[in-house]
PDB file of C-alpha atoms in Angstrom:
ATOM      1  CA  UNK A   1      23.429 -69.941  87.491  1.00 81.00           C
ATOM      2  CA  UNK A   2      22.390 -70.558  84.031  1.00 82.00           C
ATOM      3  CA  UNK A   3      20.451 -68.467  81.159  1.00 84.00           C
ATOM      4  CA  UNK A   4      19.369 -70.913  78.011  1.00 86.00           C
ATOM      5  CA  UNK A   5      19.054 -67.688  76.201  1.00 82.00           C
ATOM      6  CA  UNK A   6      18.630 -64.163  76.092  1.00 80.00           C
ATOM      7  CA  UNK A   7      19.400 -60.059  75.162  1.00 75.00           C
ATOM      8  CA  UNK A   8      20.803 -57.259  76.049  1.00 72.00           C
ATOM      9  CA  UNK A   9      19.815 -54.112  73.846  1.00 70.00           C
ATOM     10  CA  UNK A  10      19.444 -50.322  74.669  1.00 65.00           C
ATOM     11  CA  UNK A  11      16.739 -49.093  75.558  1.00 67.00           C
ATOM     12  CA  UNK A  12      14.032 -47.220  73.607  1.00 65.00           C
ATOM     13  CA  UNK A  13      16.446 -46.996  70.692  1.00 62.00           C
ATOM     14  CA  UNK A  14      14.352 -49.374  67.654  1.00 62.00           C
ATOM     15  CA  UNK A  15      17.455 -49.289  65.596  1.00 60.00           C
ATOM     16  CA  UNK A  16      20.430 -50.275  68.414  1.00 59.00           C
ATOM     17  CA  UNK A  17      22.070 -53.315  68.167  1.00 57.00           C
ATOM     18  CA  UNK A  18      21.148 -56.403  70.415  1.00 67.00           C
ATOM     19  CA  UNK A  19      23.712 -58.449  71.946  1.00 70.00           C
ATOM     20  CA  UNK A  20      22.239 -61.955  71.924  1.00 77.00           C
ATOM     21  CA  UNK A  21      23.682 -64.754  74.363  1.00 80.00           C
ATOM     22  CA  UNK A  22      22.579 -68.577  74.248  1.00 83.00           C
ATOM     23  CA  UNK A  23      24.157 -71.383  77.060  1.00 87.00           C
ATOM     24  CA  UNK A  24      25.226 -68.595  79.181  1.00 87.00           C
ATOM     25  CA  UNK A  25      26.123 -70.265  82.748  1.00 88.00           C
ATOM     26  CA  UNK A  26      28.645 -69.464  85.701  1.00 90.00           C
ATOM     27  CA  UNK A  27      29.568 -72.681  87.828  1.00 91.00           C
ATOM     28  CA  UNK A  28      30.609 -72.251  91.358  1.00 91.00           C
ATOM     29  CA  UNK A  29      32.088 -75.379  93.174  1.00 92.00           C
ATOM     30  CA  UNK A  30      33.512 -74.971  96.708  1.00 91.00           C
ATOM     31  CA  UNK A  31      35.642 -77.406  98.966  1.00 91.00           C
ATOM     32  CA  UNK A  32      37.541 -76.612 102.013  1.00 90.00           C
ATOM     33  CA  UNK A  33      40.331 -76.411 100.114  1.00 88.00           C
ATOM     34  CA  UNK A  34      39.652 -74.490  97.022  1.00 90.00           C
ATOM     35  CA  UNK A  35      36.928 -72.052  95.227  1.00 92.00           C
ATOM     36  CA  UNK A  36      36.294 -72.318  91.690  1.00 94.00           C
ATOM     37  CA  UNK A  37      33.904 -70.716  89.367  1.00 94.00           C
ATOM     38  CA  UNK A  38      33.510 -71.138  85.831  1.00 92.00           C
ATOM     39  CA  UNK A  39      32.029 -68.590  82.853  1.00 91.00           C
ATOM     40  CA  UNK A  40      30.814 -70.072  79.895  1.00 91.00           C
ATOM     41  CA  UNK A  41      28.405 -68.335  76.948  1.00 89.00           C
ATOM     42  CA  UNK A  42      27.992 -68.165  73.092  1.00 87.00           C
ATOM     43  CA  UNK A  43      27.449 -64.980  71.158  1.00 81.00           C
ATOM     44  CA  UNK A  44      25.737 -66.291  68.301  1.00 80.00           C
ATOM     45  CA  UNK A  45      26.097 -63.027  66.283  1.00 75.00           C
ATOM     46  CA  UNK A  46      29.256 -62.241  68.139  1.00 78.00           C
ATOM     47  CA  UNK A  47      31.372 -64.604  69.478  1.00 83.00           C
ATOM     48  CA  UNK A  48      32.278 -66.185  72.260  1.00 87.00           C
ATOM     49  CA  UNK A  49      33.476 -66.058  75.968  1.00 87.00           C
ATOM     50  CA  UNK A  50      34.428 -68.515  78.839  1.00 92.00           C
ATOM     51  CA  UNK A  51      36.733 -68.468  81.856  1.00 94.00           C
ATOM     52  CA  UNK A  52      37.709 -70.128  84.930  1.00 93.00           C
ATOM     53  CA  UNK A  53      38.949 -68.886  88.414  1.00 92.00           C
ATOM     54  CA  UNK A  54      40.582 -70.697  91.033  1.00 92.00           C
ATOM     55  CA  UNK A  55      40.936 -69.847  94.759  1.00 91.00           C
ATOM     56  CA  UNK A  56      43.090 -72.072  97.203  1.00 90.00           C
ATOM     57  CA  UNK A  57      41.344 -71.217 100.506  1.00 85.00           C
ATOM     58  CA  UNK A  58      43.026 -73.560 103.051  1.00 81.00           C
ATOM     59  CA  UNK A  59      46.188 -71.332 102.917  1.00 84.00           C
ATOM     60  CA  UNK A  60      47.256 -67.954 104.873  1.00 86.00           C
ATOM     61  CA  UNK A  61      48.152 -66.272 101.570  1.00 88.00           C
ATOM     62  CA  UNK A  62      45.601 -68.183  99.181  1.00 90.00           C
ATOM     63  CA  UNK A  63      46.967 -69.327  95.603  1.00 93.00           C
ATOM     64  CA  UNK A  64      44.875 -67.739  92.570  1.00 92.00           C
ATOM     65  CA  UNK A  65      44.721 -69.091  88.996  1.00 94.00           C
ATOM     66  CA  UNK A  66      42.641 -68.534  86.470  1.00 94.00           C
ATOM     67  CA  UNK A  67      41.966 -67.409  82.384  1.00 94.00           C
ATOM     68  CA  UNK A  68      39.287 -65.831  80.489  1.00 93.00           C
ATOM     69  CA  UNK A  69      38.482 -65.051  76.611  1.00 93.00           C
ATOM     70  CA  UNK A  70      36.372 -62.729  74.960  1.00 90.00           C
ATOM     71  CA  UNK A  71      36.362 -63.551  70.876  1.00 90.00           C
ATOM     72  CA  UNK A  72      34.056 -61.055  69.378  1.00 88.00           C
ATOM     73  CA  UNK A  73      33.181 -61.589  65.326  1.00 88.00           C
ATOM     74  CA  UNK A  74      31.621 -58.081  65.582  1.00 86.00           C
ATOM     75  CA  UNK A  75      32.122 -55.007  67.585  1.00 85.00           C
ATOM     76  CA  UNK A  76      29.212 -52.988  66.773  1.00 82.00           C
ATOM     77  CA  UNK A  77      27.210 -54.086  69.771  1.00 76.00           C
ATOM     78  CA  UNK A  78      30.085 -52.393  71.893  1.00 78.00           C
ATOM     79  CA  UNK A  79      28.877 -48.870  70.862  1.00 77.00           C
ATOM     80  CA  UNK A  80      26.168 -49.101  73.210  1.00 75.00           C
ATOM     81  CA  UNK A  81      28.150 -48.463  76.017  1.00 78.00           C
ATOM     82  CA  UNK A  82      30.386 -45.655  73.765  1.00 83.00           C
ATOM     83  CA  UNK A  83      27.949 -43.313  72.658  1.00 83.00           C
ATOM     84  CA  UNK A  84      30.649 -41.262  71.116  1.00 88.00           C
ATOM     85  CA  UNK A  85      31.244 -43.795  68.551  1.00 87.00           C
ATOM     86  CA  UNK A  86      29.009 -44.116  64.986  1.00 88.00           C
ATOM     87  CA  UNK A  87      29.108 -47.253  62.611  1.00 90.00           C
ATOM     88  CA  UNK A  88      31.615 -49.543  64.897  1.00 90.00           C
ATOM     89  CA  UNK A  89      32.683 -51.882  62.867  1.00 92.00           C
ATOM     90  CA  UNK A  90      35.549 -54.777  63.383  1.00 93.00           C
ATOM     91  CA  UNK A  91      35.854 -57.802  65.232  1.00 92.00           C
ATOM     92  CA  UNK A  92      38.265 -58.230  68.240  1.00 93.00           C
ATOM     93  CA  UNK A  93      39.831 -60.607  71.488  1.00 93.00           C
ATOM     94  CA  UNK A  94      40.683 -60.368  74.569  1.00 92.00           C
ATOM     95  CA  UNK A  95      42.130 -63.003  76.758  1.00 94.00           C
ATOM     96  CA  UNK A  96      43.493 -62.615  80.541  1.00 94.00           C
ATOM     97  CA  UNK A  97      45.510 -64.686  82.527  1.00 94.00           C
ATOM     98  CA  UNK A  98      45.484 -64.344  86.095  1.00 93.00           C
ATOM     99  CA  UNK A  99      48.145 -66.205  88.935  1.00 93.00           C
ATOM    100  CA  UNK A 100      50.062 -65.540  92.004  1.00 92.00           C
ATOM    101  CA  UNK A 101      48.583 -64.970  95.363  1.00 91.00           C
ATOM    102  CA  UNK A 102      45.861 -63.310  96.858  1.00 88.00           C
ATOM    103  CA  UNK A 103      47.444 -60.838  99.131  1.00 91.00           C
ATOM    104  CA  UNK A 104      50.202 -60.845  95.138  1.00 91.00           C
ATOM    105  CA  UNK A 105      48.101 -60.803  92.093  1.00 92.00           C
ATOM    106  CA  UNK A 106      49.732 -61.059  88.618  1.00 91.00           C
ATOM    107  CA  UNK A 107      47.918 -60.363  85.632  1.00 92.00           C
ATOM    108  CA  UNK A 108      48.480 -60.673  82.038  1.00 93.00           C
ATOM    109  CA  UNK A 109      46.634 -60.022  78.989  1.00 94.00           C
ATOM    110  CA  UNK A 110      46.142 -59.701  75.570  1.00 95.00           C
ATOM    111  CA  UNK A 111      43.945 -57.744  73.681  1.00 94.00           C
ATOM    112  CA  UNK A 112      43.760 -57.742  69.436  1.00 95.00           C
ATOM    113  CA  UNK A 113      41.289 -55.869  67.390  1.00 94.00           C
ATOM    114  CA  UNK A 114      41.060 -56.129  63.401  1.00 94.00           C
ATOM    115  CA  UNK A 115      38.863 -54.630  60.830  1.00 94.00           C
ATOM    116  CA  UNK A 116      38.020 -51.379  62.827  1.00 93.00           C
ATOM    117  CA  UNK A 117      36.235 -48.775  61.576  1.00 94.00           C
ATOM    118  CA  UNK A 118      34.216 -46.005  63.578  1.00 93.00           C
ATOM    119  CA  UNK A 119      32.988 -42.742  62.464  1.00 93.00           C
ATOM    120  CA  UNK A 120      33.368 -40.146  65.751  1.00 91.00           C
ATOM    121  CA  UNK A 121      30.537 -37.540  64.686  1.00 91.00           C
ATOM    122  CA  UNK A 122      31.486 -34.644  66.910  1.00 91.00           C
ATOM    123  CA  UNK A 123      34.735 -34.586  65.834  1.00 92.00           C
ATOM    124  CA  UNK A 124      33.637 -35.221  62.083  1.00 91.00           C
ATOM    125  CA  UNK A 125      36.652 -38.161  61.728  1.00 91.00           C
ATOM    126  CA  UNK A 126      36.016 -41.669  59.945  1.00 94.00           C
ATOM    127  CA  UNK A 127      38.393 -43.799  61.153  1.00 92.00           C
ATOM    128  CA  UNK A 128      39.144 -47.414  58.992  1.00 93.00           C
ATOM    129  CA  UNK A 129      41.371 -50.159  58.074  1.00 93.00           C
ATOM    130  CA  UNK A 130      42.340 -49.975  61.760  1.00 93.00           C
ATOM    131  CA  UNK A 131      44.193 -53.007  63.976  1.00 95.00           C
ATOM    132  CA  UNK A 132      45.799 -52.978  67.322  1.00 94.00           C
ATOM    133  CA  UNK A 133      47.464 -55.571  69.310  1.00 95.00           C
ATOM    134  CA  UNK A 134      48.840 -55.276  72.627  1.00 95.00           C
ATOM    135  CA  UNK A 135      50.137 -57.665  75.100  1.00 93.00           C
ATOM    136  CA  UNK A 136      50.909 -57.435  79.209  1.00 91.00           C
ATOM    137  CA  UNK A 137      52.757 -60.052  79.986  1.00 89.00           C
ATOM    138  CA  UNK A 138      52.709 -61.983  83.888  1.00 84.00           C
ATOM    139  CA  UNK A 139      56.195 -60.119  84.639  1.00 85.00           C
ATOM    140  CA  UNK A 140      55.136 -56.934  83.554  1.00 85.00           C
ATOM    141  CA  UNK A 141      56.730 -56.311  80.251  1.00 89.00           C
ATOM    142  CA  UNK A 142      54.444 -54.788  77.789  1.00 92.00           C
ATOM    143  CA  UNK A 143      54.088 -54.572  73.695  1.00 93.00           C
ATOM    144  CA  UNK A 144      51.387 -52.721  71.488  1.00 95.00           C
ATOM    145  CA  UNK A 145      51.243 -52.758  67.699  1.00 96.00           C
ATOM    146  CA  UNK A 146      48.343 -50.919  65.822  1.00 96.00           C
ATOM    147  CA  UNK A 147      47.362 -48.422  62.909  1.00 95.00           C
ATOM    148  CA  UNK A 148      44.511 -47.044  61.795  1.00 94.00           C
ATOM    149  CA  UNK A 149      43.908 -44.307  58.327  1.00 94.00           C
ATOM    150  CA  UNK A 150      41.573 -41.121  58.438  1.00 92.00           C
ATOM    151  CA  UNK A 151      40.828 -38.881  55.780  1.00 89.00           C
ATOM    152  CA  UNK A 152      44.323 -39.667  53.519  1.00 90.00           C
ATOM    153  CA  UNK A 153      46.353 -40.230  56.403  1.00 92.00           C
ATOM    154  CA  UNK A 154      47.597 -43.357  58.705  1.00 93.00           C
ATOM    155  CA  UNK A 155      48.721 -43.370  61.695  1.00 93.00           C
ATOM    156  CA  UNK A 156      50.936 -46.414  63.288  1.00 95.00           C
ATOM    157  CA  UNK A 157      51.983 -47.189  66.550  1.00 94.00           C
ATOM    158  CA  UNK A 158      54.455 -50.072  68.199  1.00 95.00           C
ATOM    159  CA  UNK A 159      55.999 -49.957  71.241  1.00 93.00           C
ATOM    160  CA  UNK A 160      57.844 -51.891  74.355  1.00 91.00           C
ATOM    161  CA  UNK A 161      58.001 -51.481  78.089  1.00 89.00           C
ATOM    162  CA  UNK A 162      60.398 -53.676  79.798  1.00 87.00           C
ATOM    163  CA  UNK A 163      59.579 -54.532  83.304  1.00 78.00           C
ATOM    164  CA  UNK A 164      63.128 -54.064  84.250  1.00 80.00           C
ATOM    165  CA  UNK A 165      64.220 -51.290  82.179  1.00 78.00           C
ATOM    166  CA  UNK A 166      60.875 -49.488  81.621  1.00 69.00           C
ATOM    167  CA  UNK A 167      60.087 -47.873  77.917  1.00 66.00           C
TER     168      UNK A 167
END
């Protein structure tokens, strides 16, 4: 499946942003032993995102592997699908990781935003100078980082979960 290029925007609003993709393709190849599929696309305003996926399928409790990454250079295209957000602004990653078995997943990820800044009109708050970081990790250990000002405030958060010991 391929797309040379192409849009995504919301519709009937002249002013929303468009979320433009060019070389947009998933890959499937299948053997009797394995399934793989492969995601690959540029965000030429945005970023970037590609990922792979593997699937032993010769085996009673099938192998998985697998990655994907989402860089974004800006966010503001994201507020289409949070309406409760005004002037999104910042730029952000995500990357997954993905092994163990079928029938015993284990996930990690990591996701970093930079930059932020959002106005929330209902609630009358401008939120800037925000960052976050956070990090799950395959054995289940987990670490955030962020802060963000309103107003003349800031507010900072950092924190640990240990997958044997728990916060």
């Amino acid at each position: 499946l391929a797309s040379s290029a192409g849009s995504v925007a919301q519709r009937g609003d002249e002013k929303a942003m468009v979320l433009e993709y060019r070389d947009f393709g998933v890959n499937l190849d299948l053997t009797r032993e394995a399934a793989r599929a492969t995601l690959r696309g540029v965000l030429p305003r945005q970023g970037e995102l590609d990922g792979t996926i593997t699937l032993g399928v010769a085996e009673q409790d099938p192998p998985l592997g697998g990655r994907a990454a989402l860089k974004l250079r800006d966010l503001a295209p994201l507020a289409i699908w949070v309406p409760q957000l005004a002037n999104l602004k910042g730029s952000g990653e995500l990357s997954a990781q993905l092994a163990g078995t079928l029938a015993a997943p284990v996930v990690g990820f990591t996701v970093r935003g930079t930059g932020l800044d959002a106005e929330i009109p209902v609630l009358g708050i401008h939120l800037r100078e925000g960052g976050l970081g956070a990090t799950l990790q395959h054995d289940g250990s987990f670490t955030a980082e962020g802060s963000i000002a309103s107003g003349d405030g800031n507010v900072r958060v950092k924190g640990t979960r240990s997958a044997a010991t728990g916060i």
